[in-house]
N, CA, C and O atoms as a DFTB+ gen file, in Angstrom:
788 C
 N C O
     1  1      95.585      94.821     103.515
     2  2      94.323      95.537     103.685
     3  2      94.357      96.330     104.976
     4  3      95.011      95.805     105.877
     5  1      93.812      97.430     105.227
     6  2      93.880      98.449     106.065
     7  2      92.913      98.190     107.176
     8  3      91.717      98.439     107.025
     9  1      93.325      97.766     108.132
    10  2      92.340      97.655     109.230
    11  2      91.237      98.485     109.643
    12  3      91.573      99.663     109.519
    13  1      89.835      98.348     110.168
    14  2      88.864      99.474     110.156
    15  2      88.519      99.038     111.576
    16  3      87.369      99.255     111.958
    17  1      89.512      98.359     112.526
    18  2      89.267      98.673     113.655
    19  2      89.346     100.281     113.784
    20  3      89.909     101.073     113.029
    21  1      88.576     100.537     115.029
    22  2      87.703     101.713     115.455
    23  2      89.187     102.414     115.632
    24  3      89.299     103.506     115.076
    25  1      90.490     101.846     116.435
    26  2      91.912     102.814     116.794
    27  2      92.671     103.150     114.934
    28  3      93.758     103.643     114.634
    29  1      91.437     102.582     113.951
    30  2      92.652     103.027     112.777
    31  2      91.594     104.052     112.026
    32  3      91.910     105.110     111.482
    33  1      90.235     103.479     112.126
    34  2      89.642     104.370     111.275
    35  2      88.469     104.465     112.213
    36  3      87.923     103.549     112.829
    37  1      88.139     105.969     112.199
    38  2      87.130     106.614     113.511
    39  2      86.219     107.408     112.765
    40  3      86.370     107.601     111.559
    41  1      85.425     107.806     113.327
    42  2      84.202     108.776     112.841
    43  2      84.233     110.279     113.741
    44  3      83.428     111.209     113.801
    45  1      85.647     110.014     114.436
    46  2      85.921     111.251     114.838
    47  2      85.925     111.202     116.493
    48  3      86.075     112.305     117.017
    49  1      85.772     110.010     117.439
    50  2      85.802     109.612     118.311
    51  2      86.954     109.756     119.309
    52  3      87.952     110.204     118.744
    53  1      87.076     109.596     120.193
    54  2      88.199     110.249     121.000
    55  2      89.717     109.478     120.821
    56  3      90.006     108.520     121.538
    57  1      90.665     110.014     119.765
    58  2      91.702     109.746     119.116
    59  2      92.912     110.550     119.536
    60  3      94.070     110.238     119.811
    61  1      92.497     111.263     119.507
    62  2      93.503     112.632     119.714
    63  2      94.307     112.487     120.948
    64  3      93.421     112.209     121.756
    65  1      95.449     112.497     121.631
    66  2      95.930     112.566     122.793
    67  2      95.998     113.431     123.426
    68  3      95.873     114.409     122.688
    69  1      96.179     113.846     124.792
    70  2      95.827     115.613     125.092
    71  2      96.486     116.695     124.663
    72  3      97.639     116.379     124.369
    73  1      96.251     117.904     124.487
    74  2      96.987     118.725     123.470
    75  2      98.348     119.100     123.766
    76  3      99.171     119.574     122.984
    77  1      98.498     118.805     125.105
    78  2      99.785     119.156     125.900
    79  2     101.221     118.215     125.293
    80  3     102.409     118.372     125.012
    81  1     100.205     117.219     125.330
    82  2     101.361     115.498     125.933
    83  2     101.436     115.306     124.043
    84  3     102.113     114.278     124.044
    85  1     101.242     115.548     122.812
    86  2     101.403     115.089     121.725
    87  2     102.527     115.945     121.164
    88  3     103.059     116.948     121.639
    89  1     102.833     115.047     119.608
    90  2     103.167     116.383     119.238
    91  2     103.092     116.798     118.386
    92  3     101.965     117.289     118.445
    93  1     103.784     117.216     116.741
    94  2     102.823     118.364     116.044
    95  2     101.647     117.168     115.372
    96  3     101.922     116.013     115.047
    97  1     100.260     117.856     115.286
    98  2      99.490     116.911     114.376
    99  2      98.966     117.802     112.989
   100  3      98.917     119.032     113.030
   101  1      98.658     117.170     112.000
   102  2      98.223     117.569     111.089
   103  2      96.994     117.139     110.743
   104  3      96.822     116.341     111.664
   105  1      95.841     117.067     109.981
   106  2      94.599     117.085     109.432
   107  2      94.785     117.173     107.477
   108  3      94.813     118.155     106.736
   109  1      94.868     115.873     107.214
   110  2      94.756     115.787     105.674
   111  2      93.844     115.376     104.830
   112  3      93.776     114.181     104.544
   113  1      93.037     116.246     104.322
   114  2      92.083     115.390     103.400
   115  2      92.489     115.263     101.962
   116  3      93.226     116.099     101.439
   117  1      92.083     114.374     101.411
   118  2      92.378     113.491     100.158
   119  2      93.678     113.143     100.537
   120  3      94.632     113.554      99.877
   121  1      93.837     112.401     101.565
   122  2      94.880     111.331     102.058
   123  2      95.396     110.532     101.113
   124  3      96.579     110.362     100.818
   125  1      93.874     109.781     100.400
   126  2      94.148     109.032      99.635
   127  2      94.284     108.800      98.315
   128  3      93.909     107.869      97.603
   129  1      95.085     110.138      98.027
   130  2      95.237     110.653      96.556
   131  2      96.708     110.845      96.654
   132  3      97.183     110.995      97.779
   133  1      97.719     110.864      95.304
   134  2      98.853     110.573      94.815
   135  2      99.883     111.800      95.663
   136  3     101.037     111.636      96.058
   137  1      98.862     113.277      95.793
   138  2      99.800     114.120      96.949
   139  2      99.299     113.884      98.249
   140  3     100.033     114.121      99.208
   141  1      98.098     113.429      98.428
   142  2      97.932     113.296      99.876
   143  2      98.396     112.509     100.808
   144  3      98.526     112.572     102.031
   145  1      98.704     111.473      99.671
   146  2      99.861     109.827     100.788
   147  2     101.253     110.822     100.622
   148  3     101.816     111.156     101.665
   149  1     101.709     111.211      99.535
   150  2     103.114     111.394      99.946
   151  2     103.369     112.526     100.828
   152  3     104.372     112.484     101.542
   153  1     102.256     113.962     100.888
   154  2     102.275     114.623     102.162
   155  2     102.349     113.867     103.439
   156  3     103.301     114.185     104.151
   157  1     101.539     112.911     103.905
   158  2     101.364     111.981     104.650
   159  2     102.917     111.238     105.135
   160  3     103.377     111.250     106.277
   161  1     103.515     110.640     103.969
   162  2     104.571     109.991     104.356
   163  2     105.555     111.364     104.702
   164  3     106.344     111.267     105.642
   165  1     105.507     112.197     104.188
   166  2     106.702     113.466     104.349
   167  2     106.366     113.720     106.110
   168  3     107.176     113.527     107.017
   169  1     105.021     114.172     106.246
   170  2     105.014     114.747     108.005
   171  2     105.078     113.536     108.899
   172  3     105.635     113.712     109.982
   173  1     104.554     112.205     108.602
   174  2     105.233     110.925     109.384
   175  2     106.873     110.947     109.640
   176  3     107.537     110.860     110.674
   177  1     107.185     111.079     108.437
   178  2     108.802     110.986     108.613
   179  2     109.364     112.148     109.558
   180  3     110.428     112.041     110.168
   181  1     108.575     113.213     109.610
   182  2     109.061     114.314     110.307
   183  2     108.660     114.468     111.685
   184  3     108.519     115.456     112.405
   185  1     108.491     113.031     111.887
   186  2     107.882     113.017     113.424
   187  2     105.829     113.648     113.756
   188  3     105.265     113.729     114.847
   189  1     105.385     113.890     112.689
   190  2     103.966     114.201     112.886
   191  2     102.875     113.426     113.643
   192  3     103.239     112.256     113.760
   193  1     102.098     113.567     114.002
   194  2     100.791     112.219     114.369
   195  2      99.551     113.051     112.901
   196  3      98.985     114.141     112.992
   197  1      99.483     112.091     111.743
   198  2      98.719     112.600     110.883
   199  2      97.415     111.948     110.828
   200  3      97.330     110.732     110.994
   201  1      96.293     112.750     110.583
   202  2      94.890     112.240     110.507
   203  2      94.455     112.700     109.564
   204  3      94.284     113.904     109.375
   205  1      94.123     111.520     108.567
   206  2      93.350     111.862     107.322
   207  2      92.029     111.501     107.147
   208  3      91.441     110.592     107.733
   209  1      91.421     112.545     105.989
   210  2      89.516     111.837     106.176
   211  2      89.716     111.559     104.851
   212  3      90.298     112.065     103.891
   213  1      88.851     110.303     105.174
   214  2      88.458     109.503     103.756
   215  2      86.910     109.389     103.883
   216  3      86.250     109.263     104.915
   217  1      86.395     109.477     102.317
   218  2      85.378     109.231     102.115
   219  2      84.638     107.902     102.114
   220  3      85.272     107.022     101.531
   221  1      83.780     107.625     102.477
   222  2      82.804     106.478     102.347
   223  2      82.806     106.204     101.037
   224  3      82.611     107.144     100.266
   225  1      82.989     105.088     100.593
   226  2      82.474     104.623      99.232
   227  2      82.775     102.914      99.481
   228  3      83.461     102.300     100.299
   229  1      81.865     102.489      98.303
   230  2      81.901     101.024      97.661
   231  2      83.116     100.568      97.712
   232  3      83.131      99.398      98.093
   233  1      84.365     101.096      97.438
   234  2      85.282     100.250      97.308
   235  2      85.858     101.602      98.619
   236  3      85.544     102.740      98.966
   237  1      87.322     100.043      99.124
   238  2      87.923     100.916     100.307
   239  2      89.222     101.573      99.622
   240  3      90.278     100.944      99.692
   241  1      89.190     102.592      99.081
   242  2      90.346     102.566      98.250
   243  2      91.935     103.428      99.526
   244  3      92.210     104.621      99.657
   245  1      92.236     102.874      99.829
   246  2      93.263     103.393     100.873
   247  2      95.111     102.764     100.351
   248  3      96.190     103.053     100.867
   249  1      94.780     101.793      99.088
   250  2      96.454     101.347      98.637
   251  2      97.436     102.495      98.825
   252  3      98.615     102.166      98.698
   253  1      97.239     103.538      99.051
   254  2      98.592     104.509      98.712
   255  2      98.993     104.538     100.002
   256  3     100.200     104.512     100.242
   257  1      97.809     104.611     101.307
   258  2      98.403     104.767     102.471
   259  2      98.010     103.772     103.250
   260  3      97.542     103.893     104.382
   261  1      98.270     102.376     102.419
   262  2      97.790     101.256     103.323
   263  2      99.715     100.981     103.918
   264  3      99.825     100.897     105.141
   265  1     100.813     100.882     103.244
   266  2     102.005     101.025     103.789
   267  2     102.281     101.372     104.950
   268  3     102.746     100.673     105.850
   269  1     101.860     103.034     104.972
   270  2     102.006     103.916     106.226
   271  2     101.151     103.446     107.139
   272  3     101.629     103.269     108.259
   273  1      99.926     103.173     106.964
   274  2      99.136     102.750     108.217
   275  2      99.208     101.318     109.093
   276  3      98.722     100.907     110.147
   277  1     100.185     100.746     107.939
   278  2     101.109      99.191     108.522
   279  2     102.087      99.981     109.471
   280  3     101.832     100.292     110.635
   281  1     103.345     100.278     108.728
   282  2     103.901     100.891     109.794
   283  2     104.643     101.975     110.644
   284  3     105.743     102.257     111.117
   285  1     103.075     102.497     110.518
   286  2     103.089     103.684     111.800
   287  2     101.786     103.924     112.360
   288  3     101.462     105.075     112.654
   289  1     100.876     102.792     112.565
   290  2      99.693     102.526     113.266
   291  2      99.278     103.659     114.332
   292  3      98.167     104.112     114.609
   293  1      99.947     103.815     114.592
   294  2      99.832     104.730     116.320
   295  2     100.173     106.254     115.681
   296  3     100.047     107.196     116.464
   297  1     100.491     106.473     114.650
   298  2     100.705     107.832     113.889
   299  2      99.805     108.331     113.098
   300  3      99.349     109.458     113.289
   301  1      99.382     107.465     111.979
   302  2      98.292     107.602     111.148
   303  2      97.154     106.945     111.546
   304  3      96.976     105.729     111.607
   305  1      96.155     108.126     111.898
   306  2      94.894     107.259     111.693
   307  2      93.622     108.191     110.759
   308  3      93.662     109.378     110.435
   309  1      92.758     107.375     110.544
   310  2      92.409     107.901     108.962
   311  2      90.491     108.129     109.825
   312  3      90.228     107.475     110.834
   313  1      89.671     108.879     109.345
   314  2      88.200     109.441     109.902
   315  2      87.494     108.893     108.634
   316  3      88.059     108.779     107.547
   317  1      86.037     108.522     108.912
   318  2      85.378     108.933     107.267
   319  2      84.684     110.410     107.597
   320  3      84.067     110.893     108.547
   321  1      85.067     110.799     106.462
   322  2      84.450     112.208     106.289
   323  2      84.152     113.000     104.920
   324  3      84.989     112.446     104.207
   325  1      83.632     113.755     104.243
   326  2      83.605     114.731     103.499
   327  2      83.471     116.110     103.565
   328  3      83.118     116.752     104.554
   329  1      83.795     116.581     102.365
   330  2      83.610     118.191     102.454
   331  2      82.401     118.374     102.334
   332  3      81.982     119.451     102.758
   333  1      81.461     117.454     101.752
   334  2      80.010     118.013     101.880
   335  2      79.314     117.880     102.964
   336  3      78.083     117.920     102.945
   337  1      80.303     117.634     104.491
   338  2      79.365     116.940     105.822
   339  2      80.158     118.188     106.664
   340  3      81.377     118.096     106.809
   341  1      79.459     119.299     107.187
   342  2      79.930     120.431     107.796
   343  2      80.215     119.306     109.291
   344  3      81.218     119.235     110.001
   345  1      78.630     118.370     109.395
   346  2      78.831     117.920     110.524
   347  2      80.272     117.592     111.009
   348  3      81.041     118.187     111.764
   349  1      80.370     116.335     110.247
   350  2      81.836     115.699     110.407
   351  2      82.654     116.221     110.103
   352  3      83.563     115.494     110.504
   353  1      83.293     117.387     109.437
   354  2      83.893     118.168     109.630
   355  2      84.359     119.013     111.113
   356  3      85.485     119.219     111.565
   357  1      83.463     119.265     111.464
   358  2      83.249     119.745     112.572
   359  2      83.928     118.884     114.187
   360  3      84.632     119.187     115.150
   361  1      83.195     117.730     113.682
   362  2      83.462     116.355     114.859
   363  2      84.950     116.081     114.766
   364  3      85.654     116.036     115.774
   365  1      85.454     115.884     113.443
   366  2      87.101     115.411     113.694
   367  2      87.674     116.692     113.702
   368  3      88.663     116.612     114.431
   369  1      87.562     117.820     113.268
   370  2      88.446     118.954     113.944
   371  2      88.320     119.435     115.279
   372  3      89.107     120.131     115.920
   373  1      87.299     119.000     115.577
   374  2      86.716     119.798     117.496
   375  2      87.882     118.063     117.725
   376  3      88.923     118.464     118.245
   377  1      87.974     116.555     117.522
   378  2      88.341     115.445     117.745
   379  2      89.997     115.824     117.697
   380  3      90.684     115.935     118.712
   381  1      90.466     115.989     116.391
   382  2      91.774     115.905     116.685
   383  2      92.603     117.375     116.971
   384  3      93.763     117.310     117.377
   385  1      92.017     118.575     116.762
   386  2      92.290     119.454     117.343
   387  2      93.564     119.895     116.331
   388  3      94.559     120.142     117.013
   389  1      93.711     119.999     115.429
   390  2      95.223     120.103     114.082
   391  2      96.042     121.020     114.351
   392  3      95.555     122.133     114.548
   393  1      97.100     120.907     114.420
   394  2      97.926     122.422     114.013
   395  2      98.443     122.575     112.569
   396  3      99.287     123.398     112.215
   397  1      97.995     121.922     111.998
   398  2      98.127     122.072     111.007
   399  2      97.084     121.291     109.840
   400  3      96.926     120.071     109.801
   401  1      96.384     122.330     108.861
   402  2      94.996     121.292     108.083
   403  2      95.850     121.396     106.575
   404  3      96.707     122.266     106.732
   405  1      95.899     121.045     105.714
   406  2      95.877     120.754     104.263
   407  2      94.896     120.033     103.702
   408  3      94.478     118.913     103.997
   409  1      94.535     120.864     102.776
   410  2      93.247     120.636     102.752
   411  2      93.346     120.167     100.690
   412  3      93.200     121.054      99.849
   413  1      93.608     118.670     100.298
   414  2      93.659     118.231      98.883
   415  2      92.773     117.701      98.590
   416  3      93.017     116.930      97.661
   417  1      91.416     117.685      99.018
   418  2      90.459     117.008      98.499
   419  2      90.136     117.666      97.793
   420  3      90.584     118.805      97.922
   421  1      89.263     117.438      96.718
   422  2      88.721     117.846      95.667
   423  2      88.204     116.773      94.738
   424  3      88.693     115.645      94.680
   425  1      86.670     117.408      93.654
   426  2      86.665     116.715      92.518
   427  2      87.462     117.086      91.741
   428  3      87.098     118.172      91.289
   429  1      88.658     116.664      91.204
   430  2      89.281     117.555      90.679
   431  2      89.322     117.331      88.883
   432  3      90.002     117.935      88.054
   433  1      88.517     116.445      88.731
   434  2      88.267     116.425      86.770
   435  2      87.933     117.142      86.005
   436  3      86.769     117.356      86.342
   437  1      88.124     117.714      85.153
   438  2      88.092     119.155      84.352
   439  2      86.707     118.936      83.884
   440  3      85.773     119.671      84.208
   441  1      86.600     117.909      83.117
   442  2      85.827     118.044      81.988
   443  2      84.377     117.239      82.555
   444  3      83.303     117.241      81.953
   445  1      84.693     116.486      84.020
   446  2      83.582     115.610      84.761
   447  2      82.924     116.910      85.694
   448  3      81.908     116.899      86.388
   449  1      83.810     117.927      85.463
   450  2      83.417     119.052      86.628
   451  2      81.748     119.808      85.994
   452  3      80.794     120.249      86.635
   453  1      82.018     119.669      84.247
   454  2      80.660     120.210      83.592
   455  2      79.658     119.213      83.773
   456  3      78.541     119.678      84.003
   457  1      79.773     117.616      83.720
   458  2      78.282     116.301      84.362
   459  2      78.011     116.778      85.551
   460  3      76.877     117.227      85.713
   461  1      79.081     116.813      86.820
   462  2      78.737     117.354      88.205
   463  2      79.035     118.691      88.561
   464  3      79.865     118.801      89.464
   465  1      78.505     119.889      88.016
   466  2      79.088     120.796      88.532
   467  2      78.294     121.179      89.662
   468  3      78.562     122.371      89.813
   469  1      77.501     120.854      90.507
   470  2      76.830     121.142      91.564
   471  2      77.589     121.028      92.255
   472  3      78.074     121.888      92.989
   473  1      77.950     119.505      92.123
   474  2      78.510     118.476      93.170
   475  2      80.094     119.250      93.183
   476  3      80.626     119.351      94.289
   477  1      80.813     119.770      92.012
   478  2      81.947     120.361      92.231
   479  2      82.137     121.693      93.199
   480  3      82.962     121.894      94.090
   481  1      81.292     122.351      92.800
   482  2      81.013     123.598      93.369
   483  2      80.739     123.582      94.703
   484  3      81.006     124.582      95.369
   485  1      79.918     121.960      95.555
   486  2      79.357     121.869      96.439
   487  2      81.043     121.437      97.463
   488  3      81.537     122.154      98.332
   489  1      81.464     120.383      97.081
   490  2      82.673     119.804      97.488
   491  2      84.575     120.874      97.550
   492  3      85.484     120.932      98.378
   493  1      84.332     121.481      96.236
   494  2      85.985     122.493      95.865
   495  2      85.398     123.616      96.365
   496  3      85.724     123.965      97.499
   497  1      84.615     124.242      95.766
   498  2      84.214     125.177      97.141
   499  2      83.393     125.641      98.013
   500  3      83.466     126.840      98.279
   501  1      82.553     124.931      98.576
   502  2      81.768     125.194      99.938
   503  2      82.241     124.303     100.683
   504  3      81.921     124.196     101.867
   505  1      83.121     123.494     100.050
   506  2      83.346     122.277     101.217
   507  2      84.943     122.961     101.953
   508  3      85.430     122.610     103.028
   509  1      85.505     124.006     100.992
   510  2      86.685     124.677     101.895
   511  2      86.240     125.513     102.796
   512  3      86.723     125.469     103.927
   513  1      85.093     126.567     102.428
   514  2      84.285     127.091     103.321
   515  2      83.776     126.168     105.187
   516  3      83.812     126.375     106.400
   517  1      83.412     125.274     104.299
   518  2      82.851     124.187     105.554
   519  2      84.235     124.041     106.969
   520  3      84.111     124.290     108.168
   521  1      85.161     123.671     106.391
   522  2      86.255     123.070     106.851
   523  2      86.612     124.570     107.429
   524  3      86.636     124.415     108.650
   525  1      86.877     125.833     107.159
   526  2      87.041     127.261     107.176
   527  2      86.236     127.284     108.707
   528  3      86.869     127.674     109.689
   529  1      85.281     126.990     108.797
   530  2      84.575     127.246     109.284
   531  2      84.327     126.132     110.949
   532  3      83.831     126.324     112.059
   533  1      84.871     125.217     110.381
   534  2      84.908     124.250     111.767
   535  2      86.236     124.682     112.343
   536  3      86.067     124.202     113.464
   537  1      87.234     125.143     112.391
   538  2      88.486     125.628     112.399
   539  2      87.919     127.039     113.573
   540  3      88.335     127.467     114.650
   541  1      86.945     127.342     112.783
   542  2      86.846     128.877     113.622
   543  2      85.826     127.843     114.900
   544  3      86.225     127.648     116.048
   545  1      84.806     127.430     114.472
   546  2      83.775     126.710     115.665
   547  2      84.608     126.061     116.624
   548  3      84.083     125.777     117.701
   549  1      85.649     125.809     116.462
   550  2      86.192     124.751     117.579
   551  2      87.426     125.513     118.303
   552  3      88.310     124.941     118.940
   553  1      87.297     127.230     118.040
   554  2      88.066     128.195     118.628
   555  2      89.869     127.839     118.395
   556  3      90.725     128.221     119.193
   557  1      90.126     127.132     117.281
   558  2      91.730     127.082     116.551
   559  2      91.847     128.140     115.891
   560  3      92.972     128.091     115.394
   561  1      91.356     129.052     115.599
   562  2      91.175     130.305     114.253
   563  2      92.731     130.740     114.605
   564  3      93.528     130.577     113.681
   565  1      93.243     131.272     115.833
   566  2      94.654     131.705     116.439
   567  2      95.846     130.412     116.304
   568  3      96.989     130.863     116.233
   569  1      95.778     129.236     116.269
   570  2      95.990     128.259     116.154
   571  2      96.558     127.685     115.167
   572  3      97.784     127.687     115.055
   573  1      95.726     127.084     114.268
   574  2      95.563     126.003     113.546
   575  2      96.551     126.816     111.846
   576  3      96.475     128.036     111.692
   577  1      97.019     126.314     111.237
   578  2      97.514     126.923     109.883
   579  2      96.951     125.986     108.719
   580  3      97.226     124.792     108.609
   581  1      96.268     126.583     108.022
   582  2      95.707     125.984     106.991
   583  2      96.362     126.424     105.710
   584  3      96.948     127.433     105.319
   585  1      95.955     125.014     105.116
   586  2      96.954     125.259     103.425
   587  2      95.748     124.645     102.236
   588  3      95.367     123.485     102.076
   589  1      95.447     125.576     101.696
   590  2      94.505     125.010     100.390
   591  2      95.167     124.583      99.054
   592  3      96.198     125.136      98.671
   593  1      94.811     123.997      98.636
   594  2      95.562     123.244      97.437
   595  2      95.217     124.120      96.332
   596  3      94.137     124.681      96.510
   597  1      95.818     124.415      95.218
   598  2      95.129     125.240      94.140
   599  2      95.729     124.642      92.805
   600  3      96.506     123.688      92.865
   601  1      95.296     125.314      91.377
   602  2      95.441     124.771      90.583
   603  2      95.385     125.955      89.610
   604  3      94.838     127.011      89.929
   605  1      96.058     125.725      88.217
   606  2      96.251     126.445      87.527
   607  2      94.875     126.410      86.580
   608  3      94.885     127.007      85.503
   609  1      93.739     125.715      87.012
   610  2      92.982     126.065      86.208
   611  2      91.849     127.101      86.377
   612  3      90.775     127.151      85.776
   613  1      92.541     128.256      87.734
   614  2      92.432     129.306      87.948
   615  2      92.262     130.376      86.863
   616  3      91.466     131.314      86.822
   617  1      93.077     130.053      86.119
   618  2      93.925     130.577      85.054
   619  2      92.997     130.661      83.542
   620  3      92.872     131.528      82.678
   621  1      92.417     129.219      83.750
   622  2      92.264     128.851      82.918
   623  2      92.318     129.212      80.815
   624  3      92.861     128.396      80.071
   625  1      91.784     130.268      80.376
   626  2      92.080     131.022      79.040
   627  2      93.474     131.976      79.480
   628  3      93.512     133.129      79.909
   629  1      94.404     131.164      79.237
   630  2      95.884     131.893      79.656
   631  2      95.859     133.026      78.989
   632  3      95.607     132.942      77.787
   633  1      96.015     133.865      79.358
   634  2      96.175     135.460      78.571
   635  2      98.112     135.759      78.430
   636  3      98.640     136.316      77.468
   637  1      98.763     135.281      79.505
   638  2     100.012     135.037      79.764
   639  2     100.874     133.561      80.107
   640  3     100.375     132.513      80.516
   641  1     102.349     133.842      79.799
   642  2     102.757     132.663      79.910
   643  2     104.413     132.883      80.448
   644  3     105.153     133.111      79.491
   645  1     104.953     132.863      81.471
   646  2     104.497     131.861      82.581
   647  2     102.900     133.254      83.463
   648  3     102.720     134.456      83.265
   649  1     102.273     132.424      84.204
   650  2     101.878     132.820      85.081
   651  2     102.354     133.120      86.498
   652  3     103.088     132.433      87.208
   653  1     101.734     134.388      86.780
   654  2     102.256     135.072      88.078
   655  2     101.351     135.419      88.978
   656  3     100.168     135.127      88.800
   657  1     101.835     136.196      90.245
   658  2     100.733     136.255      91.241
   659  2      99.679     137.722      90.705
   660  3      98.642     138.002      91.307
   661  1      99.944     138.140      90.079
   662  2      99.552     139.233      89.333
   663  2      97.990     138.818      87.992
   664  3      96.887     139.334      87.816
   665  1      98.792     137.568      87.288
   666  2      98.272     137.230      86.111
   667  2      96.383     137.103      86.749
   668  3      96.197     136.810      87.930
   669  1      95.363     137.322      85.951
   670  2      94.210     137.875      86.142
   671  2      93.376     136.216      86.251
   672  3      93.590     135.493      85.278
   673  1      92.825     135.858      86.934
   674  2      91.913     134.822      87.074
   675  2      91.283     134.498      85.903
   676  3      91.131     135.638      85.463
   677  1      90.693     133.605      84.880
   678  2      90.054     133.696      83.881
   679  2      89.562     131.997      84.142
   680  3      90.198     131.076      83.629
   681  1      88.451     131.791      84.937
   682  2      88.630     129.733      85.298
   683  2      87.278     130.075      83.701
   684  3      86.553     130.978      83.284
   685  1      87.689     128.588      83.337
   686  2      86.862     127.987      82.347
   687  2      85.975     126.754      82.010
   688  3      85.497     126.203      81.018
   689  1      86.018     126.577      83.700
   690  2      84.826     125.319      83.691
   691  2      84.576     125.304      85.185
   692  3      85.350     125.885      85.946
   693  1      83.646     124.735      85.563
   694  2      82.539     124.521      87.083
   695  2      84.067     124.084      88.065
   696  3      84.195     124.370      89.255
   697  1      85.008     123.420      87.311
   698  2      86.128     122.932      88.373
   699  2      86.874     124.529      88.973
   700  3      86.984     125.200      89.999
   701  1      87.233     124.525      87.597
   702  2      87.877     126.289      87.884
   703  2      87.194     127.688      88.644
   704  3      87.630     128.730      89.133
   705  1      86.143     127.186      88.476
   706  2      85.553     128.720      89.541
   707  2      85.052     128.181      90.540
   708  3      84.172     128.908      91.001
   709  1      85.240     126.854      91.347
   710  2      84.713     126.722      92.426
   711  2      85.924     126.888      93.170
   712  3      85.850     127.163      94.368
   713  1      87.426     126.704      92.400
   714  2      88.324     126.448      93.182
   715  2      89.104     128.213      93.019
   716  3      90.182     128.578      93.489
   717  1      88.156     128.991      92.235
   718  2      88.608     130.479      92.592
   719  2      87.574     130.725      93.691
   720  3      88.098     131.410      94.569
   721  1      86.297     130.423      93.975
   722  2      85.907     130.437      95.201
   723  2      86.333     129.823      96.641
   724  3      86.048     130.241      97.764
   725  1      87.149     128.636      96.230
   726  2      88.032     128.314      97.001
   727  2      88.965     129.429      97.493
   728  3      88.940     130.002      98.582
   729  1      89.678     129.587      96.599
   730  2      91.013     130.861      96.781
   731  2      90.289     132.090      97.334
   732  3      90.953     132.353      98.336
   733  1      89.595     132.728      97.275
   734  2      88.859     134.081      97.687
   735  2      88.261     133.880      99.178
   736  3      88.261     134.847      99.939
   737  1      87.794     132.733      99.564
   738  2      87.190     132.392     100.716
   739  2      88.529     132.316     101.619
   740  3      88.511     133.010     102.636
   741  1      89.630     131.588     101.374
   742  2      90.549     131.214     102.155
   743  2      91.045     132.685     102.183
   744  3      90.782     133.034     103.334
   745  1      91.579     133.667     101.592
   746  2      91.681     135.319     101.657
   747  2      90.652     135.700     102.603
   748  3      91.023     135.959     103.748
   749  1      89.430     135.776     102.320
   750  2      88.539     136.466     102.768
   751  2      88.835     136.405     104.754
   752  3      88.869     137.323     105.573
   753  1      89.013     134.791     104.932
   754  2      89.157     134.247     106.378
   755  2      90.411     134.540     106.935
   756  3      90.657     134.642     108.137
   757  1      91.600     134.738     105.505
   758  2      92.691     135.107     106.712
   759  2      92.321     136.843     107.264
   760  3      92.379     137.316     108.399
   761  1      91.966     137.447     106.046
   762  2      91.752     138.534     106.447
   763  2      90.858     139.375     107.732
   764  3      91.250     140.316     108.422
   765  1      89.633     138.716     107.759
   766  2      88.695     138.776     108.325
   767  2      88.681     138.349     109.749
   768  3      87.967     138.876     110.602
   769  1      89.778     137.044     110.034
   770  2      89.626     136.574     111.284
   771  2      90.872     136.182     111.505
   772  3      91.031     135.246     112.288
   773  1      92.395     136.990     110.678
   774  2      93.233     136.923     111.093
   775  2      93.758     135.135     111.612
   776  3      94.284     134.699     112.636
   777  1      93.325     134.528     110.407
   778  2      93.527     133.134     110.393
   779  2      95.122     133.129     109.478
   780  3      95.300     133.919     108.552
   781  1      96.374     131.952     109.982
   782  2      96.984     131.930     109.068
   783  2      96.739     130.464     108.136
   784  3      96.839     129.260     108.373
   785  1      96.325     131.394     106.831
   786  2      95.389     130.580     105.459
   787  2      96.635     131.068     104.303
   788  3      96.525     130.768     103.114
């Protein structure tokens, strides 16, 4: 079981070591999802200090990166946070200061995306916006390199096959066009503020 002493899991509290004396760190959300532990184990192995946000819920679900947080304690430490909390967003990026964010959270269920599509729309994309946006508030915009996760259900009514960077957007459910609002926002910011997105 994953310890929730305050040095493993923080609310964004002073974690970070000074920006000088560390060395590369990253910022991962959906840590605790099947690419987010093994991103996790890939930049550990590569010498990283990684900080992931996990969500609050009923159950502590952290098994994928309860391993890594055995042993490499002093490397991984994990925030609660969401994409729907600009606040805390805000607090662990001004906290750990990233040079690097990847950003895999998401609701990402196709067909659960039409029961919650508020909640999809609110989380896949305003919650990349959110995160977009604490990045610039905490003056990393020159800094920080962000990577958004995407999905082919961009795509969704394939008009072509394979798909290319060309092939025309067509999403077909609340999952798919929040996460083309995803994609357009992350454009919009590199463009706009010369962020590398």
């Amino acid at each position: 079981m994953l310890s929730t002493a305050p040095a493993m899991l923080s609310t964004a509290a002073a974690v970070a070591p000074s920006w000088a004396a560390r060395g590369r760190v990253a910022l991962v959300t959906g840590i605790t999802g099947q690419d987010g532990s093994y991103l996790a184990e890939l930049l550990l192995n590569k010498g990283y200090i990684v900080h992931g946000i996990i969500r609050r819920s009923s159950s502590f679900n952290t098994h994928r990166v309860h391993a890594l947080t055995t042993r490499m304690p002093s490397r991984l430490l994990l925030h609660y946070g969401d994409l729907s909390d600009g606040t805390a967003l805000l607090q662990i990026v001004a906290a750990v200061r990233p040079d690097e964010v990847y950003n895999l959270a998401a609701q990402s269920h196709v067909m659960t995306s039409f029961e919650t599509s508020e909640y999809t729309g609110d989380v896949d994309g305003l919650g990349v916006l959110r995160l977009l946006n604490a990045i610039r508030s905490v003056g990393l915009t020159n800094h920080t390199r962000f990577y958004q996760a995407s999905t082919s259900e961009l795509f969704g009514r394939v008009r072509e096959a394979p798909q290319s960077e060309t092939t025309p957007f067509y999403p077909r459910s609340p999952y798919g066009v929040a996460k083309q609002y995803a994609y357009w926002i992350v454009v919009n910011y590199r463009e706009a503020y010369v962020m590398h997105a």
